[in-house]
Short mmCIF file of C-alpha atoms in Angstrom, two decimals:
data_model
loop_
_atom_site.label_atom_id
_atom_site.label_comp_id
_atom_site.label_asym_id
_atom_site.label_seq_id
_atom_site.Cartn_x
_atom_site.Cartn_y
_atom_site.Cartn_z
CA UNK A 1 3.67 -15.13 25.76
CA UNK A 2 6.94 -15.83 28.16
CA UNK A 3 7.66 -14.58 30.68
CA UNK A 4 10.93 -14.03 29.73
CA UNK A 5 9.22 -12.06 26.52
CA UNK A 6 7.23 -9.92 28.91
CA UNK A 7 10.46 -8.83 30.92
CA UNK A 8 12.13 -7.97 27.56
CA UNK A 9 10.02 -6.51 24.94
CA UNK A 10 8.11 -3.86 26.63
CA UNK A 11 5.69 -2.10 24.49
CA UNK A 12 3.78 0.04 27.34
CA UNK A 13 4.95 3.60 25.86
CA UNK A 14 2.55 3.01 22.89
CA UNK A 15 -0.20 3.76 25.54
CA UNK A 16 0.08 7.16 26.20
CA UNK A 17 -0.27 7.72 22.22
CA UNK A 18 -3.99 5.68 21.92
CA UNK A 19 -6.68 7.42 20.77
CA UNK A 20 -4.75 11.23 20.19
CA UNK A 21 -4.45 12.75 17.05
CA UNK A 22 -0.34 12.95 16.26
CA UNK A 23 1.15 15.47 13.88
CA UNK A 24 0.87 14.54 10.07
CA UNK A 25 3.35 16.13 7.30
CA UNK A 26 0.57 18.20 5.04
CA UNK A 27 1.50 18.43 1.06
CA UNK A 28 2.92 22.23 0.38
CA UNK A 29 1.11 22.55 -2.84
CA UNK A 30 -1.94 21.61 -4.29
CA UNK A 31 -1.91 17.81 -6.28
CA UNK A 32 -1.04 17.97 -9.91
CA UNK A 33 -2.09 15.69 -12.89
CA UNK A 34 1.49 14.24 -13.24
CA UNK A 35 1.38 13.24 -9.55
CA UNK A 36 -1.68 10.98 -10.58
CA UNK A 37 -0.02 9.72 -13.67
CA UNK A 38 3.44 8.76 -11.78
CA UNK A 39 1.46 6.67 -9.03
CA UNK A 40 -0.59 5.12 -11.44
CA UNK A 41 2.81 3.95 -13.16
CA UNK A 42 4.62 2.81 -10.44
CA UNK A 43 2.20 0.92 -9.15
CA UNK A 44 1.80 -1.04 -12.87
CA UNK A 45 -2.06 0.30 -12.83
CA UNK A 46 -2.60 1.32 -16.30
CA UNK A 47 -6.65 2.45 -16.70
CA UNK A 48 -6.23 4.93 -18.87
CA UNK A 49 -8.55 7.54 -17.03
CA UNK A 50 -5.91 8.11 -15.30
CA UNK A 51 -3.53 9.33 -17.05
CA UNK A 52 -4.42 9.68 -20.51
CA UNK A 53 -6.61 12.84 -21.29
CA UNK A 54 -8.53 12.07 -24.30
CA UNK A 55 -10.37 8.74 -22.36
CA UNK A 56 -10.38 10.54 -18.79
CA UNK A 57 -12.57 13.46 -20.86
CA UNK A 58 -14.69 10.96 -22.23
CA UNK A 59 -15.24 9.39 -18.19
CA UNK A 60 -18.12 10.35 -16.14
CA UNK A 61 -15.60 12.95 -14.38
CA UNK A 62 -14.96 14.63 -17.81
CA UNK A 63 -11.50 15.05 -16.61
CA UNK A 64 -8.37 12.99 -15.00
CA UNK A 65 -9.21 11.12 -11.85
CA UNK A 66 -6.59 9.88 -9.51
CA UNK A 67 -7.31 5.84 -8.67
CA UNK A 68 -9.47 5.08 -5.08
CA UNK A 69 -5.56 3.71 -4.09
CA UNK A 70 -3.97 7.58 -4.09
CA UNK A 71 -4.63 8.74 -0.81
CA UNK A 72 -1.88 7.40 1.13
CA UNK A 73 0.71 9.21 -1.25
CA UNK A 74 -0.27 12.48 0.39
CA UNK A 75 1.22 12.44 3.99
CA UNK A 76 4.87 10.73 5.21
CA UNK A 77 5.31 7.51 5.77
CA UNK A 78 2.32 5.95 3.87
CA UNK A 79 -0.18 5.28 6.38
CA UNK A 80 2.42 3.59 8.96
CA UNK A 81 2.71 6.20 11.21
CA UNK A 82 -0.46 5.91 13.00
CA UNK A 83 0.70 2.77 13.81
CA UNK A 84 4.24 3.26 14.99
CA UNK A 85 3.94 5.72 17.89
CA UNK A 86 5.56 4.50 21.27
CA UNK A 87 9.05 3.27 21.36
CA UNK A 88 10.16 -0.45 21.81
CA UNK A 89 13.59 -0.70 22.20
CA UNK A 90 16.28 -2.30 19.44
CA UNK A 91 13.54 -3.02 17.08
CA UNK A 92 12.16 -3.26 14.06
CA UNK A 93 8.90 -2.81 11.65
CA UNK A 94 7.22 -4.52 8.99
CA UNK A 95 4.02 -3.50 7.14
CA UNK A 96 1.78 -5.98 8.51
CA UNK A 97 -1.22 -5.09 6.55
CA UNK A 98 -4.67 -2.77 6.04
CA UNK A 99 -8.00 -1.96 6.54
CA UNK A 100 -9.86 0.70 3.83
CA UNK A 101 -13.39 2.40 3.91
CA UNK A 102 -14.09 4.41 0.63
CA UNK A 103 -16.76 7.27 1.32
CA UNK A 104 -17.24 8.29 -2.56
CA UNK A 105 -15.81 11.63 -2.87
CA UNK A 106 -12.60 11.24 -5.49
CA UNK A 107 -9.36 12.88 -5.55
CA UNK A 108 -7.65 15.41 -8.35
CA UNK A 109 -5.60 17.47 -9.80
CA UNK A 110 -5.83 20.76 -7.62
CA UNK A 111 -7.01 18.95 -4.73
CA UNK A 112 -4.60 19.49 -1.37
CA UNK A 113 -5.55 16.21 0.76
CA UNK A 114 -4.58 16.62 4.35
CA UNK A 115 -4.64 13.45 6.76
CA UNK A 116 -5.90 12.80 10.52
CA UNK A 117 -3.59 10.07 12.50
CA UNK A 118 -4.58 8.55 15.32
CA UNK A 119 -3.09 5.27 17.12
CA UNK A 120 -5.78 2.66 17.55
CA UNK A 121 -4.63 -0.05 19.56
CA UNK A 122 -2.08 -2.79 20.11
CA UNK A 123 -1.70 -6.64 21.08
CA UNK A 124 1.42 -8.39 21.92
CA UNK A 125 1.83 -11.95 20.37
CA UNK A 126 4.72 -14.90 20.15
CA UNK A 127 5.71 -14.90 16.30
CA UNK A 128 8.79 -16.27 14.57
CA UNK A 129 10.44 -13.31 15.62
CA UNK A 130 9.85 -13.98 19.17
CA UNK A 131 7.36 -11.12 21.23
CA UNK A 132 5.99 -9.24 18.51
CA UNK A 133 3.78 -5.89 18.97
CA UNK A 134 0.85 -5.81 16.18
CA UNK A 135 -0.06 -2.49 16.45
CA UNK A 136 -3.12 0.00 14.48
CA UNK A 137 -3.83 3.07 13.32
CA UNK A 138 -6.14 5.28 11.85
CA UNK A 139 -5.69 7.56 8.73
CA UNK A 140 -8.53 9.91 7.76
CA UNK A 141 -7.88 11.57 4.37
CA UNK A 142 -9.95 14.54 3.57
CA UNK A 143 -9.79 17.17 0.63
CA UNK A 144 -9.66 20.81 1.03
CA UNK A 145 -14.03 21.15 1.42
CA UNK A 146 -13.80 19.02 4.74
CA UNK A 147 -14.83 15.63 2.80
CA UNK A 148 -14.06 12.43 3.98
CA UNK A 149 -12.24 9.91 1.27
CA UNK A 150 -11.12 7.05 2.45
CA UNK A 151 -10.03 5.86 6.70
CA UNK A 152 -7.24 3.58 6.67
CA UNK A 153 -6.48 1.51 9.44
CA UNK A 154 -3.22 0.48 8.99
CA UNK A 155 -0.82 -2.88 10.96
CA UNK A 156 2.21 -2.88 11.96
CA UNK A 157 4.44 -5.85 13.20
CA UNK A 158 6.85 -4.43 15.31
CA UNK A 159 9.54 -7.15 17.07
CA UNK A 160 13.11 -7.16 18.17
CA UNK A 161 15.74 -5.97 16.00
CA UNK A 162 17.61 -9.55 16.74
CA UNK A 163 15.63 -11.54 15.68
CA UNK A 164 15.13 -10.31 12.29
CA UNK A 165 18.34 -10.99 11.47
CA UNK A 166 18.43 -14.48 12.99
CA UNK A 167 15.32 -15.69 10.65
CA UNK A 168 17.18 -14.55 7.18
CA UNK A 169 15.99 -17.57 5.13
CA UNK A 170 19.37 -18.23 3.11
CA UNK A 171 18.15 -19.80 0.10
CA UNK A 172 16.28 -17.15 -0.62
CA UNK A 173 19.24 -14.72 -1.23
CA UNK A 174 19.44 -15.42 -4.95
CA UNK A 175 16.91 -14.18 -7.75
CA UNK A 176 15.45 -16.58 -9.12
CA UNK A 177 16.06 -16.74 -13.15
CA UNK A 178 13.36 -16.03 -16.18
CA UNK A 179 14.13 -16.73 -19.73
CA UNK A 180 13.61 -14.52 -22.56
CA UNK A 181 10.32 -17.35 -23.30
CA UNK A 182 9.27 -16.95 -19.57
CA UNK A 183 9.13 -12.70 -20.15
CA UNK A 184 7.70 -13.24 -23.46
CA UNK A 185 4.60 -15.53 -21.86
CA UNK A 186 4.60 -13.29 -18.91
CA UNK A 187 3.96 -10.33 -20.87
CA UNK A 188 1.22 -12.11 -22.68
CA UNK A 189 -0.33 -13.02 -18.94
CA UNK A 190 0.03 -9.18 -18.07
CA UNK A 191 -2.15 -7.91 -21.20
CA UNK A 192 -4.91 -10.14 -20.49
CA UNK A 193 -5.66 -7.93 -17.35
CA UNK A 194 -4.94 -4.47 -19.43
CA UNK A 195 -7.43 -5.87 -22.16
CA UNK A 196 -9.76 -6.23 -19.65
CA UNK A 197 -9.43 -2.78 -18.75
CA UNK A 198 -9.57 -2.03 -22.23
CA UNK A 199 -12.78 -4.04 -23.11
CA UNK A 200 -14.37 -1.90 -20.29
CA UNK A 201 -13.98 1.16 -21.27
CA UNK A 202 -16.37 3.68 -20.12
CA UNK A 203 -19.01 0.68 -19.28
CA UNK A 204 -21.06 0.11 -16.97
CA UNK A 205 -20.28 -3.95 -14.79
CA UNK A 206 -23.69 -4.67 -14.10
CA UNK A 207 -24.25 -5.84 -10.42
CA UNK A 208 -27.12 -8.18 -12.08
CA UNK A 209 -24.73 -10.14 -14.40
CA UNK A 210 -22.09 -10.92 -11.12
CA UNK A 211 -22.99 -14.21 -10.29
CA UNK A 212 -21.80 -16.07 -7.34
CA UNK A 213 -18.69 -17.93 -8.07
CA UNK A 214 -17.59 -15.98 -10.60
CA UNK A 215 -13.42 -15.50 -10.80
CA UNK A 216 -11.90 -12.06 -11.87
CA UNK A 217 -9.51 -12.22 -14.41
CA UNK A 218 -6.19 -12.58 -13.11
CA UNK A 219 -3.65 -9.56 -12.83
CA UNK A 220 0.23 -10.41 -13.32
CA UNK A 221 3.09 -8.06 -13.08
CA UNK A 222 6.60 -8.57 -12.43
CA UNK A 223 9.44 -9.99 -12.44
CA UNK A 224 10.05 -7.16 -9.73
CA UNK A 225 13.80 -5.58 -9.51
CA UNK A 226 15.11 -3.00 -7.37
CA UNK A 227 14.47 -0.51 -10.33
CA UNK A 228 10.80 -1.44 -9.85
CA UNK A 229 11.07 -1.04 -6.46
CA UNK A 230 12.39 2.54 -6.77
CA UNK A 231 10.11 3.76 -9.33
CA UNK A 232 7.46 2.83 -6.34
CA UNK A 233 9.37 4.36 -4.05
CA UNK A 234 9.41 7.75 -6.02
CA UNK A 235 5.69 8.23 -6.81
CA UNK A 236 4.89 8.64 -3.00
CA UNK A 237 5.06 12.78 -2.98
CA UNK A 238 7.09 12.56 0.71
CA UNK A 239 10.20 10.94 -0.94
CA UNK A 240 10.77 14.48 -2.43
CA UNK A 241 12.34 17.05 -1.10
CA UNK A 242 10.43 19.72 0.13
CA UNK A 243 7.21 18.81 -0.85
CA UNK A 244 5.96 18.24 2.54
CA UNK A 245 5.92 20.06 6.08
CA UNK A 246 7.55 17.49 7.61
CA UNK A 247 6.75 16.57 11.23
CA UNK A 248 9.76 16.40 13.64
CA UNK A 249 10.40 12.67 14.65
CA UNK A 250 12.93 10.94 15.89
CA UNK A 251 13.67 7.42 14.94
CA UNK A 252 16.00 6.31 17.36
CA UNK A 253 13.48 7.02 20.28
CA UNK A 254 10.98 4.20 18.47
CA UNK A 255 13.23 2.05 19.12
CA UNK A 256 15.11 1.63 15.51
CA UNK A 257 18.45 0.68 15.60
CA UNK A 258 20.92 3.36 15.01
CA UNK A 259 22.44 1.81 11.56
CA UNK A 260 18.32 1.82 10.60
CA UNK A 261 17.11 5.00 12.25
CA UNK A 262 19.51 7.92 10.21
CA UNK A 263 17.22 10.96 9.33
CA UNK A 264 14.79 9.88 7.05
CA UNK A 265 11.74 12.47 6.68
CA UNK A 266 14.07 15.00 9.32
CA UNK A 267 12.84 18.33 8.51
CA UNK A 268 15.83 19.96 9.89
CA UNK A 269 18.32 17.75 7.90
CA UNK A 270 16.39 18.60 4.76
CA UNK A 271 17.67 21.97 4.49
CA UNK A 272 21.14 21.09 5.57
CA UNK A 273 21.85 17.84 3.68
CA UNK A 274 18.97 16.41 2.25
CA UNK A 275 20.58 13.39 1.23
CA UNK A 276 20.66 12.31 4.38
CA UNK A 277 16.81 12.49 4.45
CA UNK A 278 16.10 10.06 1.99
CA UNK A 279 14.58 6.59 2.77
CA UNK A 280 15.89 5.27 -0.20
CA UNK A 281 19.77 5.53 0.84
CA UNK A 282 19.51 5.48 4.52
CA UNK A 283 17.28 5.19 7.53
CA UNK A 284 14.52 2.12 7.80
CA UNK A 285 13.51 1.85 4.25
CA UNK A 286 16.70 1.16 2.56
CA UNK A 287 15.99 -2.54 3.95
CA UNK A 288 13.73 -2.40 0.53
CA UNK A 289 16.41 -2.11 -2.04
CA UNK A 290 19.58 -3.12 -0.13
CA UNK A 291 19.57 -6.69 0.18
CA UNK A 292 22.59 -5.87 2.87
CA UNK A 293 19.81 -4.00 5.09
CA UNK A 294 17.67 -6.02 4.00
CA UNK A 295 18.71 -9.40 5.49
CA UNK A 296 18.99 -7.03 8.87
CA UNK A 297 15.25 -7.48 9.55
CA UNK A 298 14.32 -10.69 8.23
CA UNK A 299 14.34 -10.43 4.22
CA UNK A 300 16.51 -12.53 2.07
CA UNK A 301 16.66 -9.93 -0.63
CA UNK A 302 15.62 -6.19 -1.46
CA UNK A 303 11.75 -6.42 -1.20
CA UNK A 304 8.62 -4.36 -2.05
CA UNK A 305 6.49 -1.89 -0.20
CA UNK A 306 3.51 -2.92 1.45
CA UNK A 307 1.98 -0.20 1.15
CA UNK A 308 1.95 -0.65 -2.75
CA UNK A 309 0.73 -3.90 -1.50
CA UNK A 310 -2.38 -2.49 -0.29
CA UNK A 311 -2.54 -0.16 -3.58
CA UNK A 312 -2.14 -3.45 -5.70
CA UNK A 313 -5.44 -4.75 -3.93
CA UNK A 314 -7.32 -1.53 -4.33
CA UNK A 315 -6.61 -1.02 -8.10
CA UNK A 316 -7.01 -4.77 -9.27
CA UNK A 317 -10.31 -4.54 -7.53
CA UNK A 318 -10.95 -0.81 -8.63
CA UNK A 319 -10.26 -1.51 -12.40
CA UNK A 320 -12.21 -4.62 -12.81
CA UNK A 321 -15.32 -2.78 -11.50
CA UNK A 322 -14.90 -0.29 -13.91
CA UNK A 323 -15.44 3.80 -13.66
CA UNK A 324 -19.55 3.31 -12.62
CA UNK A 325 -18.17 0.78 -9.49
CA UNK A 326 -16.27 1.54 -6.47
CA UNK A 327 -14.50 -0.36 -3.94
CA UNK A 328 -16.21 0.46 -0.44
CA UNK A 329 -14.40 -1.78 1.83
CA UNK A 330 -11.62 -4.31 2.07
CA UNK A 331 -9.05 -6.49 4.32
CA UNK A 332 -5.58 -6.10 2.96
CA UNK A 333 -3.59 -8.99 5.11
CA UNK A 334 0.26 -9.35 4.76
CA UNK A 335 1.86 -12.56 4.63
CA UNK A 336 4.91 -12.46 2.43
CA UNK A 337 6.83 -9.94 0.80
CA UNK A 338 7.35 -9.03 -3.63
CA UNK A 339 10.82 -10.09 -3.28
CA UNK A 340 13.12 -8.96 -6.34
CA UNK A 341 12.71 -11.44 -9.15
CA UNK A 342 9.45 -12.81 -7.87
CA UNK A 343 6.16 -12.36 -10.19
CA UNK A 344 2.96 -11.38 -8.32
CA UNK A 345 -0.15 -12.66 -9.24
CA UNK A 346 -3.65 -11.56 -8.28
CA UNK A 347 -6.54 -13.38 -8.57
CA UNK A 348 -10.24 -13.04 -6.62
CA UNK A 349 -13.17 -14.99 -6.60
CA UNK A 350 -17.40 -13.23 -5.66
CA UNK A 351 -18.44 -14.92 -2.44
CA UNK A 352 -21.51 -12.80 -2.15
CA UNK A 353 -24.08 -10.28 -3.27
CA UNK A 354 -26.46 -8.40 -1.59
CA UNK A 355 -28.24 -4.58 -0.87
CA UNK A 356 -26.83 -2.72 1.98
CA UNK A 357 -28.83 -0.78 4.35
CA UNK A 358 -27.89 2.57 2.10
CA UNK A 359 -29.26 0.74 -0.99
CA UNK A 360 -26.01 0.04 -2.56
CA UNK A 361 -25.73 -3.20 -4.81
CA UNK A 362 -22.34 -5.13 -3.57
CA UNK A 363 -20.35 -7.52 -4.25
CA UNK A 364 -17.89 -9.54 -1.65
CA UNK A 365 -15.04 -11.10 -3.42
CA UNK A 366 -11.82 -13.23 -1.59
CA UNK A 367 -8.58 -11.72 -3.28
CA UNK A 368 -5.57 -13.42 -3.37
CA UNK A 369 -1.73 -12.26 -4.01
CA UNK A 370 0.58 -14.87 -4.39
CA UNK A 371 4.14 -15.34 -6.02
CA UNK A 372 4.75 -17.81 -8.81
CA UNK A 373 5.96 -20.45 -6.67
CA UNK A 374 2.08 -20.08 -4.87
CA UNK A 375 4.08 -18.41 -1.77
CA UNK A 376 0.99 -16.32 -0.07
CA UNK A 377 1.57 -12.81 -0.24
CA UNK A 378 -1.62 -11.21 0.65
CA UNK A 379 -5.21 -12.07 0.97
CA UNK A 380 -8.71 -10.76 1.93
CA UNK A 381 -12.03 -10.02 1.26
CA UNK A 382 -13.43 -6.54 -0.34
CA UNK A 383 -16.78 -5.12 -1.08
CA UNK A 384 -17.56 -3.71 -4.13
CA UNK A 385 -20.49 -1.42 -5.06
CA UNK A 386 -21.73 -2.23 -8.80
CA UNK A 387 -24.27 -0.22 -10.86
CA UNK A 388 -28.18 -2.17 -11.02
CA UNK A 389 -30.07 -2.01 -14.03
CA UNK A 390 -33.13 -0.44 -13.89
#
């Protein structure tokens, strides 16, 4: 890095943060079933045991079961936080990508999750945005008995405010165009993956009939919109009023630009004028579905959250291994946003197989997100623990 970059992007308050546990915004009420079923929605994951009662009573969990991807709905700020403590001044954040461990317990209806944060640690690198700050943290979610879920450690790409909007590629700012043939074949695409699901069923996906080289089937959804976008939006439980005790945190001394900072997640502005609170009309996340705010920190058009990103990952690789399989680790790494009108298309390939030191049959697959013009979205690797025949 410059010099010059050293003298002018100074990231040293992030220090005094590493390694402490930093207030979290705990859930008010206990989870309910229609919490599940709104995630799973939003986030275009439709298994039916979770949301449809007759199949989750028929499951192994006789009842419904919220997907391994939930746990980040439960606090503010979807995992991010942990990894945006310190400021840096006139700047701005992207979801740079994530880390998961599953530990086996699941979560439910009735369950209150609470959430441990803790900063992990941060590098400073020269980017396309000039000096940017890649910075961790942990998130520990645990249910009301003390039990561990699922740790995420989450990245964020913090840089100068500047330079976002200097990089705006313009010929990205219009949506691309699908025919009423294109949505018809897309659709067709999308079922595939939901007949997959379907085929499953309450099944077991032996680990002994994964071979090496094998490809999952591929998982298509899209064309986003901004309506997409704000259905995701809504499903995490913090974009409601009330249904948190929010923390107290103050934007502005992160670093975010006033016309980006506002009051989102204020606890104090919630019971004067909530409206003011909410990410979707001010504060940093209306950059998602304001193409306006949008082009302020480097996208061309209203964009995704990468947070659902991460989800995306989770439940393509969650579903195909079926209700007798769990994910137990994966890489989640950002490199391009679900821009509105793009298609996103999943695909993964198994790279490995072995028996862990607990026993437990896994897979290792490579996933892949990518756009329909092949643009790179997000990639990674992800273990999967599989039933053995006996």
């Amino acid at each position: 890095m410059s010099d010059i970059g050293e003298a002018t992007f100074d990231c040293s308050d992030i220090d005094q943060y590493l390694g402490t546990v930093i207030d979290s915004s705990p859930i008010r009420e206990p989870l309910g079933n229609n919490d599940i079923r709104r995630w799973v929605q939003a986030m275009h994951y439709p298994n039916l045991a979770h949301y449809d009662p007759a199949f989750a009573a028929a499951s192994r969990w006789g009842k419904l079961v919220a997907p391994q991807s939930f746990p980040i709905v439960m606090d503010d700020s979807h995992g991010t936080s942990s990894s945006c403590m310190g400021g840096i001044a006139e700047s701005h954040l992207l979801f740079g990508g994530d880390e998961f461990w599953h530990y086996g317990p699941r979560v439910f209806g009735g369950d209150t999750i609470t959430n441990e944060r803790i900063p992990y640690d941060y590098s400073v690198k020269d980017t396309g945005f000039g000096p940017t700050c890649f910075q961790r943290g942990d998130n520990y979610y645990r249910n009301q008995h003390g039990e561990l879920i699922a740790k995420q450690r989450s990245t964020a790409i913090r840089y100068r405010a500047a330079a976002g909007g200097a990089r705006v590629d313009t010929s990205e700012f219009e949506e691309p165009e699908w025919t009423d043939a294109e949505i018809e074949k897309l659709e067709e695409r999308k079922f595939g993956w939901i007949r997959m699901l379907h085929d499953l069923g309450h099944g077991e996906r032996w680990w002994d009939d994964v071979n090496i080289g094998d490809q999952l089937p591929e998982r298509v959804f899209g064309p986003h919109t901004v309506a997409s976008f704000t259905t995701e939006w809504r499903s995490y439980l913090f974009t409601v009023w009330g249904t948190l005790d929010r923390r107290t945190i103050d934007l502005e001394a992160l670093g975010f630009t006033k016309e980006m900072a506002g009051h989102e997640n204020d606890p104090v502005m919630e019971r004067i004028n909530p409206e003011l609170t909410d990410g979707a009309y001010y504060g940093p996340s209306r950059g998602h579905l304001f193409p306006r705010y949008a082009r302020k920190i480097g996208m061309p058009r209203a964009y995704g959250y990468g947070a659902s990103m991460g989800a995306w990952v989770t439940d393509y690789l969650a579903g195909w291994a079926g209700e007798w399989g769990m994910v137990v680790h994966s890489t989640a790494n950002y490199r391009g946003p679900a821009l509105s009108g793009d298609v996103t298309i999943q695909t993964a390939e198994v790279v490995d197989k072995m028996v862990d030191e607990d026993g437990r049959h896994l897979v290792q697959v490579k996933h892949l997100m990518q756009n329909q013009k092949g643009v790179k979205m997000c990639m990674g690797v992800a273990e999967i623990e599989l039933p053995k025949k006996k």
